[in-house]
Amino acid sequence: MHLSQALGIINITAPEQIQTLSDLLPLDIIQQAFSLTDTVTLRKRKFPLESMVWLVMGMAIYNGRPLSHIVNLMDIVDRTVRPFTAPSSVIQRRKILGEDAIKVLFQLTQQQWNLEAKHPRWHGLPLLGVDGVVWRTQDTPQNAAAFSKSSNQHWKATYPQVRMVCQMELSSHLITASTFDSFATNEMHLAARLAAETADDSITLFDKGFYSLGLLNHWQNAGKNRHWLLPLKKNTQYEVIRKLGRKDMLVTLKTSPQARRQWEGLPEEMTARLIIRKIDGKERSILTSLTDAMRYPGADVSELYQHRWEIELGYREAKQGLLGNRWTLRSKLP
């Protein structure tokens, strides 16, 4: 079966009916996130932090509406079972909630959702993709101080911009990890931060813009059997060790002294597999850590890369669905 067929078979059984947000985000997971981050919840508060978490989710779903409307839409009530519609109090409780609990909650939910999704696998490996995206933020002094603006010799962008790199499970478009920083931060260094959160025994597809032997070596050695695949950068020099098949070979690539200073533990040479195939009438060179030709046939490997486009579709869903095609993020603070 080709991967393109397998990607269409995601759920063997029908998913359970989702009636409320609490079905997707159970209270016990929220409380687990609180306990892992030492977030203190006061039982006597009229507006508990658990409700604040659900409200944060609502702010993402209904991000184009005022806060008071979101509270009413979600039927959020206080401990006296009265509608809670005081925006000033909500903002205060949001500050108390902080960021750490939401970060841990993201990790817990993505782990559970990915476990329950019954994703198809490629030769037994979860199929992941990594790519970057740039978001425009509100032009406030706080955002301008935290994030830079793109510029060249002729102009400078009006808005501060955030550079974000995400890892996505490609069959479902579920984001498994993400990191962000100033627009001036290099995408490859952001991607390196995701290596620690990547599952063992997996394959990650990168775009050609992420070609860096330092990054690839770091990714491969951050865990067990963490494979990678991406197009070979044009004019890259390599030496053939031995042939594995027709236009399928093991190669060595030399690393530069500059790269070795930048990436700790990077050796002078790296071994990888190079597969050259004609795709859509053009000759494509694919470089990968999948060096076992018996376990990973060349035809399957060369067909694999075209599915990296799934992460672009996932980004499109976020931009069109969550953001409603708006260009600028809502928050006025970093």
mmCIF file of C-alpha atoms in Angstrom, residues 22-256:
data_model
loop_
_atom_site.group_PDB
_atom_site.id
_atom_site.type_symbol
_atom_site.label_atom_id
_atom_site.label_comp_id
_atom_site.label_asym_id
_atom_site.label_seq_id
_atom_site.Cartn_x
_atom_site.Cartn_y
_atom_site.Cartn_z
ATOM 1 C CA SER A 22 -14.648 19.186 28.536
ATOM 2 C CA ASP A 23 -14.915 16.017 26.407
ATOM 3 C CA LEU A 24 -11.730 17.060 24.600
ATOM 4 C CA LEU A 25 -10.114 18.691 27.625
ATOM 5 C CA PRO A 26 -11.115 16.682 30.723
ATOM 6 C CA LEU A 27 -10.832 18.233 34.159
ATOM 7 C CA ASP A 28 -8.349 15.586 35.348
ATOM 8 C CA ILE A 29 -5.853 16.586 32.630
ATOM 9 C CA ILE A 30 -6.149 20.252 33.638
ATOM 10 C CA GLN A 31 -5.568 19.352 37.274
ATOM 11 C CA GLN A 32 -2.576 17.201 36.278
ATOM 12 C CA ALA A 33 -1.070 20.186 34.457
ATOM 13 C CA PHE A 34 -1.609 22.313 37.555
ATOM 14 C CA SER A 35 0.110 19.747 39.782
ATOM 15 C CA LEU A 36 3.122 19.445 37.439
ATOM 16 C CA THR A 37 3.656 23.211 37.450
ATOM 17 C CA ASP A 38 2.829 23.879 41.102
ATOM 18 C CA THR A 39 -0.104 26.043 40.008
ATOM 19 C CA VAL A 40 -2.151 26.824 43.096
ATOM 20 C CA THR A 41 -5.935 26.795 42.758
ATOM 21 C CA LEU A 42 -7.976 28.397 45.502
ATOM 22 C CA ARG A 43 -11.154 26.427 46.115
ATOM 23 C CA LYS A 44 -13.009 29.435 47.510
ATOM 24 C CA ARG A 45 -12.504 31.581 44.434
ATOM 25 C CA LYS A 46 -15.711 32.331 42.566
ATOM 26 C CA PHE A 47 -13.929 31.850 39.247
ATOM 27 C CA PRO A 48 -11.708 28.715 39.455
ATOM 28 C CA LEU A 49 -8.584 28.355 37.317
ATOM 29 C CA GLU A 50 -10.062 25.259 35.679
ATOM 30 C CA SER A 51 -12.722 27.466 34.094
ATOM 31 C CA MET A 52 -9.986 29.919 33.142
ATOM 32 C CA VAL A 53 -8.257 27.183 31.122
ATOM 33 C CA TRP A 54 -11.459 26.451 29.214
ATOM 34 C CA LEU A 55 -11.876 30.180 28.637
ATOM 35 C CA VAL A 56 -8.355 30.409 27.161
ATOM 36 C CA MET A 57 -9.346 27.639 24.737
ATOM 37 C CA GLY A 58 -12.488 29.587 23.891
ATOM 38 C CA MET A 59 -10.432 32.700 23.209
ATOM 39 C CA ALA A 60 -8.500 30.706 20.615
ATOM 40 C CA ILE A 61 -11.638 29.264 19.010
ATOM 41 C CA TYR A 62 -13.638 32.513 19.020
ATOM 42 C CA ASN A 63 -10.620 34.800 18.663
ATOM 43 C CA GLY A 64 -12.485 37.440 16.662
ATOM 44 C CA ARG A 65 -15.038 38.167 19.400
ATOM 45 C CA PRO A 66 -14.908 40.308 22.571
ATOM 46 C CA LEU A 67 -14.071 38.560 25.821
ATOM 47 C CA SER A 68 -17.528 39.132 27.327
ATOM 48 C CA HIS A 69 -19.147 37.482 24.285
ATOM 49 C CA ILE A 70 -16.851 34.460 24.611
ATOM 50 C CA VAL A 71 -17.792 33.983 28.273
ATOM 51 C CA ASN A 72 -21.470 34.016 27.333
ATOM 52 C CA LEU A 73 -20.985 31.728 24.320
ATOM 53 C CA MET A 74 -19.258 29.124 26.461
ATOM 54 C CA ASP A 75 -21.802 29.383 29.299
ATOM 55 C CA ILE A 76 -19.011 29.886 31.827
ATOM 56 C CA VAL A 77 -20.367 30.286 35.354
ATOM 57 C CA ASP A 78 -18.775 30.986 38.714
ATOM 58 C CA ARG A 79 -18.967 28.759 41.791
ATOM 59 C CA THR A 80 -22.383 30.218 42.638
ATOM 60 C CA VAL A 81 -23.613 29.027 39.212
ATOM 61 C CA ARG A 82 -24.141 32.602 38.049
ATOM 62 C CA PRO A 83 -22.871 33.745 34.642
ATOM 63 C CA PHE A 84 -19.396 35.173 35.018
ATOM 64 C CA THR A 85 -19.077 38.195 32.733
ATOM 65 C CA ALA A 86 -16.671 40.624 34.458
ATOM 66 C CA PRO A 87 -13.830 41.049 31.910
ATOM 67 C CA SER A 88 -11.534 42.777 34.399
ATOM 68 C CA SER A 89 -11.712 39.806 36.776
ATOM 69 C CA VAL A 90 -11.109 37.389 33.920
ATOM 70 C CA ILE A 91 -7.948 39.270 32.902
ATOM 71 C CA GLN A 92 -6.695 39.183 36.488
ATOM 72 C CA ARG A 93 -7.274 35.432 36.778
ATOM 73 C CA ARG A 94 -5.580 34.875 33.425
ATOM 74 C CA LYS A 95 -2.418 36.507 34.805
ATOM 75 C CA ILE A 96 -2.570 34.262 37.866
ATOM 76 C CA LEU A 97 -2.934 31.210 35.633
ATOM 77 C CA GLY A 98 0.308 32.111 33.821
ATOM 78 C CA GLU A 99 1.988 30.307 30.934
ATOM 79 C CA ASP A 100 3.597 27.202 32.464
ATOM 80 C CA ALA A 101 0.357 25.331 33.149
ATOM 81 C CA ILE A 102 -0.895 25.966 29.597
ATOM 82 C CA LYS A 103 2.401 24.711 28.127
ATOM 83 C CA VAL A 104 2.208 21.480 30.135
ATOM 84 C CA LEU A 105 -1.468 21.122 29.269
ATOM 85 C CA PHE A 106 -0.556 21.312 25.580
ATOM 86 C CA GLN A 107 1.953 18.487 26.028
ATOM 87 C CA LEU A 108 -0.522 16.304 27.907
ATOM 88 C CA THR A 109 -3.353 16.808 25.426
ATOM 89 C CA GLN A 110 -1.256 16.278 22.301
ATOM 90 C CA GLN A 111 0.117 13.050 23.766
ATOM 91 C CA GLN A 112 -3.365 11.770 24.564
ATOM 92 C CA TRP A 113 -4.946 12.866 21.272
ATOM 93 C CA ASN A 114 -2.137 11.382 19.191
ATOM 94 C CA LEU A 115 -2.338 8.143 21.148
ATOM 95 C CA GLU A 116 -6.083 7.874 20.534
ATOM 96 C CA ALA A 117 -5.988 8.865 16.858
ATOM 97 C CA LYS A 118 -4.741 5.511 15.464
ATOM 98 C CA HIS A 119 -2.386 7.166 12.982
ATOM 99 C CA PRO A 120 -1.171 5.115 10.018
ATOM 100 C CA ARG A 121 2.571 4.429 10.129
ATOM 101 C CA TRP A 122 5.204 4.274 7.426
ATOM 102 C CA HIS A 123 7.181 1.021 7.796
ATOM 103 C CA GLY A 124 6.284 1.096 11.487
ATOM 104 C CA LEU A 125 7.408 4.702 12.006
ATOM 105 C CA PRO A 126 5.233 7.698 12.963
ATOM 106 C CA LEU A 127 5.347 10.247 10.143
ATOM 107 C CA LEU A 128 6.304 13.732 11.331
ATOM 108 C CA GLY A 129 7.055 17.002 9.587
ATOM 109 C CA VAL A 130 8.898 20.132 10.716
ATOM 110 C CA ASP A 131 8.539 23.564 9.150
ATOM 111 C CA GLY A 132 8.483 27.222 10.098
ATOM 112 C CA VAL A 133 5.887 29.970 9.865
ATOM 113 C CA VAL A 134 5.957 33.715 10.580
ATOM 114 C CA TRP A 135 3.124 35.413 12.469
ATOM 115 C CA ARG A 136 2.496 39.139 12.572
ATOM 116 C CA THR A 137 1.796 40.584 16.033
ATOM 117 C CA GLN A 138 0.096 43.700 17.286
ATOM 118 C CA ASP A 139 2.379 46.747 17.000
ATOM 119 C CA THR A 140 2.801 47.483 20.701
ATOM 120 C CA PRO A 141 5.953 48.563 22.610
ATOM 121 C CA GLN A 142 6.002 45.209 24.455
ATOM 122 C CA ASN A 143 5.815 43.144 21.253
ATOM 123 C CA ALA A 144 8.354 45.383 19.511
ATOM 124 C CA ALA A 145 10.794 44.840 22.383
ATOM 125 C CA ALA A 146 10.348 41.057 22.377
ATOM 126 C CA PHE A 147 10.167 40.442 18.610
ATOM 127 C CA SER A 148 12.009 42.071 15.735
ATOM 128 C CA LYS A 149 10.677 43.433 12.448
ATOM 129 C CA SER A 150 11.775 42.206 9.037
ATOM 130 C CA SER A 151 13.670 44.786 6.988
ATOM 131 C CA ASN A 152 16.052 45.372 4.118
ATOM 132 C CA GLN A 153 17.906 48.367 2.699
ATOM 133 C CA HIS A 154 14.689 49.865 1.301
ATOM 134 C CA TRP A 155 12.038 49.284 3.968
ATOM 135 C CA LYS A 156 11.183 48.005 7.433
ATOM 136 C CA ALA A 157 8.043 46.066 8.330
ATOM 137 C CA THR A 158 5.341 47.914 10.242
ATOM 138 C CA TYR A 159 4.550 45.068 12.621
ATOM 139 C CA PRO A 160 6.748 42.960 14.945
ATOM 140 C CA GLN A 161 6.939 39.361 13.774
ATOM 141 C CA VAL A 162 7.208 36.024 15.543
ATOM 142 C CA ARG A 163 9.091 33.138 13.967
ATOM 143 C CA MET A 164 7.597 29.786 14.906
ATOM 144 C CA VAL A 165 8.713 26.235 14.088
ATOM 145 C CA CYS A 166 6.286 23.355 14.610
ATOM 146 C CA GLN A 167 6.442 19.600 14.478
ATOM 147 C CA MET A 168 3.279 18.015 13.108
ATOM 148 C CA GLU A 169 1.938 14.484 12.781
ATOM 149 C CA LEU A 170 1.300 14.541 9.048
ATOM 150 C CA SER A 171 -1.672 12.194 8.698
ATOM 151 C CA SER A 172 -3.822 14.160 11.167
ATOM 152 C CA HIS A 173 -2.197 17.639 11.174
ATOM 153 C CA LEU A 174 -1.991 17.437 14.977
ATOM 154 C CA ILE A 175 0.874 19.605 16.254
ATOM 155 C CA THR A 176 3.133 17.547 18.529
ATOM 156 C CA ALA A 177 5.609 20.282 19.526
ATOM 157 C CA SER A 178 6.314 23.936 18.797
ATOM 158 C CA THR A 179 8.748 26.698 19.663
ATOM 159 C CA PHE A 180 8.921 30.362 18.767
ATOM 160 C CA ASP A 181 11.186 33.372 19.095
ATOM 161 C CA SER A 182 12.010 36.684 17.499
ATOM 162 C CA PHE A 183 11.842 36.923 13.707
ATOM 163 C CA ALA A 184 15.634 37.370 13.728
ATOM 164 C CA THR A 185 16.171 33.857 15.147
ATOM 165 C CA ASN A 186 17.356 31.232 12.661
ATOM 166 C CA GLU A 187 14.774 28.549 11.836
ATOM 167 C CA MET A 188 17.312 25.741 12.176
ATOM 168 C CA HIS A 189 18.136 26.709 15.758
ATOM 169 C CA LEU A 190 14.427 26.781 16.572
ATOM 170 C CA ALA A 191 14.045 23.339 14.988
ATOM 171 C CA ALA A 192 16.898 21.999 17.131
ATOM 172 C CA ARG A 193 14.851 22.815 20.231
ATOM 173 C CA LEU A 194 12.203 20.324 19.059
ATOM 174 C CA ALA A 195 14.616 17.382 18.901
ATOM 175 C CA ALA A 196 14.249 16.617 22.612
ATOM 176 C CA GLU A 197 10.458 16.362 22.244
ATOM 177 C CA THR A 198 10.555 14.063 19.210
ATOM 178 C CA ALA A 199 9.447 10.454 19.600
ATOM 179 C CA ASP A 200 11.972 7.652 19.244
ATOM 180 C CA ASP A 201 11.554 5.308 16.264
ATOM 181 C CA SER A 202 10.133 8.040 14.022
ATOM 182 C CA ILE A 203 10.786 9.714 10.679
ATOM 183 C CA THR A 204 10.721 13.510 10.326
ATOM 184 C CA LEU A 205 10.464 15.261 6.963
ATOM 185 C CA PHE A 206 12.210 18.618 6.555
ATOM 186 C CA ASP A 207 12.010 21.196 3.812
ATOM 187 C CA LYS A 208 15.193 21.986 1.869
ATOM 188 C CA GLY A 209 15.548 25.213 3.868
ATOM 189 C CA PHE A 210 16.491 23.118 6.905
ATOM 190 C CA TYR A 211 19.527 21.535 5.256
ATOM 191 C CA SER A 212 22.210 21.707 7.947
ATOM 192 C CA LEU A 213 24.451 18.784 8.818
ATOM 193 C CA GLY A 214 24.676 20.173 12.332
ATOM 194 C CA LEU A 215 20.897 20.108 12.757
ATOM 195 C CA LEU A 216 20.524 16.670 11.157
ATOM 196 C CA ASN A 217 23.277 15.160 13.307
ATOM 197 C CA HIS A 218 21.758 16.725 16.417
ATOM 198 C CA TRP A 219 18.314 15.400 15.478
ATOM 199 C CA GLN A 220 19.544 11.890 14.785
ATOM 200 C CA ASN A 221 21.513 11.610 18.029
ATOM 201 C CA ALA A 222 18.910 13.180 20.352
ATOM 202 C CA GLY A 223 17.236 9.793 20.834
ATOM 203 C CA LYS A 224 16.857 6.281 19.456
ATOM 204 C CA ASN A 225 16.149 5.720 15.746
ATOM 205 C CA ARG A 226 15.107 9.319 15.120
ATOM 206 C CA HIS A 227 15.292 9.394 11.349
ATOM 207 C CA TRP A 228 15.143 12.375 9.011
ATOM 208 C CA LEU A 229 14.630 13.021 5.302
ATOM 209 C CA LEU A 230 14.973 16.136 3.111
ATOM 210 C CA PRO A 231 16.071 17.221 -0.389
ATOM 211 C CA LEU A 232 19.804 17.406 -1.003
ATOM 212 C CA LYS A 233 20.981 21.010 -1.174
ATOM 213 C CA LYS A 234 22.082 22.052 -4.655
ATOM 214 C CA ASN A 235 25.847 21.805 -5.364
ATOM 215 C CA THR A 236 26.463 19.777 -2.182
ATOM 216 C CA GLN A 237 29.701 17.802 -2.395
ATOM 217 C CA TYR A 238 29.623 14.151 -1.331
ATOM 218 C CA GLU A 239 31.581 10.933 -1.760
ATOM 219 C CA VAL A 240 29.901 7.631 -2.656
ATOM 220 C CA ILE A 241 30.753 4.805 -0.237
ATOM 221 C CA ARG A 242 28.812 2.063 -2.005
ATOM 222 C CA LYS A 243 25.736 1.617 -4.172
ATOM 223 C CA LEU A 244 22.564 0.125 -2.741
ATOM 224 C CA GLY A 245 20.635 0.029 -6.004
ATOM 225 C CA ARG A 246 20.003 2.053 -9.135
ATOM 226 C CA LYS A 247 20.594 5.690 -8.177
ATOM 227 C CA ASP A 248 20.507 4.617 -4.529
ATOM 228 C CA MET A 249 23.758 4.938 -2.573
ATOM 229 C CA LEU A 250 25.453 5.472 0.776
ATOM 230 C CA VAL A 251 27.474 8.707 0.822
ATOM 231 C CA THR A 252 29.705 10.684 3.158
ATOM 232 C CA LEU A 253 29.379 14.424 3.569
ATOM 233 C CA LYS A 254 32.100 16.574 5.096
ATOM 234 C CA THR A 255 31.226 19.141 7.733
ATOM 235 C CA SER A 256 32.829 22.563 7.904
#
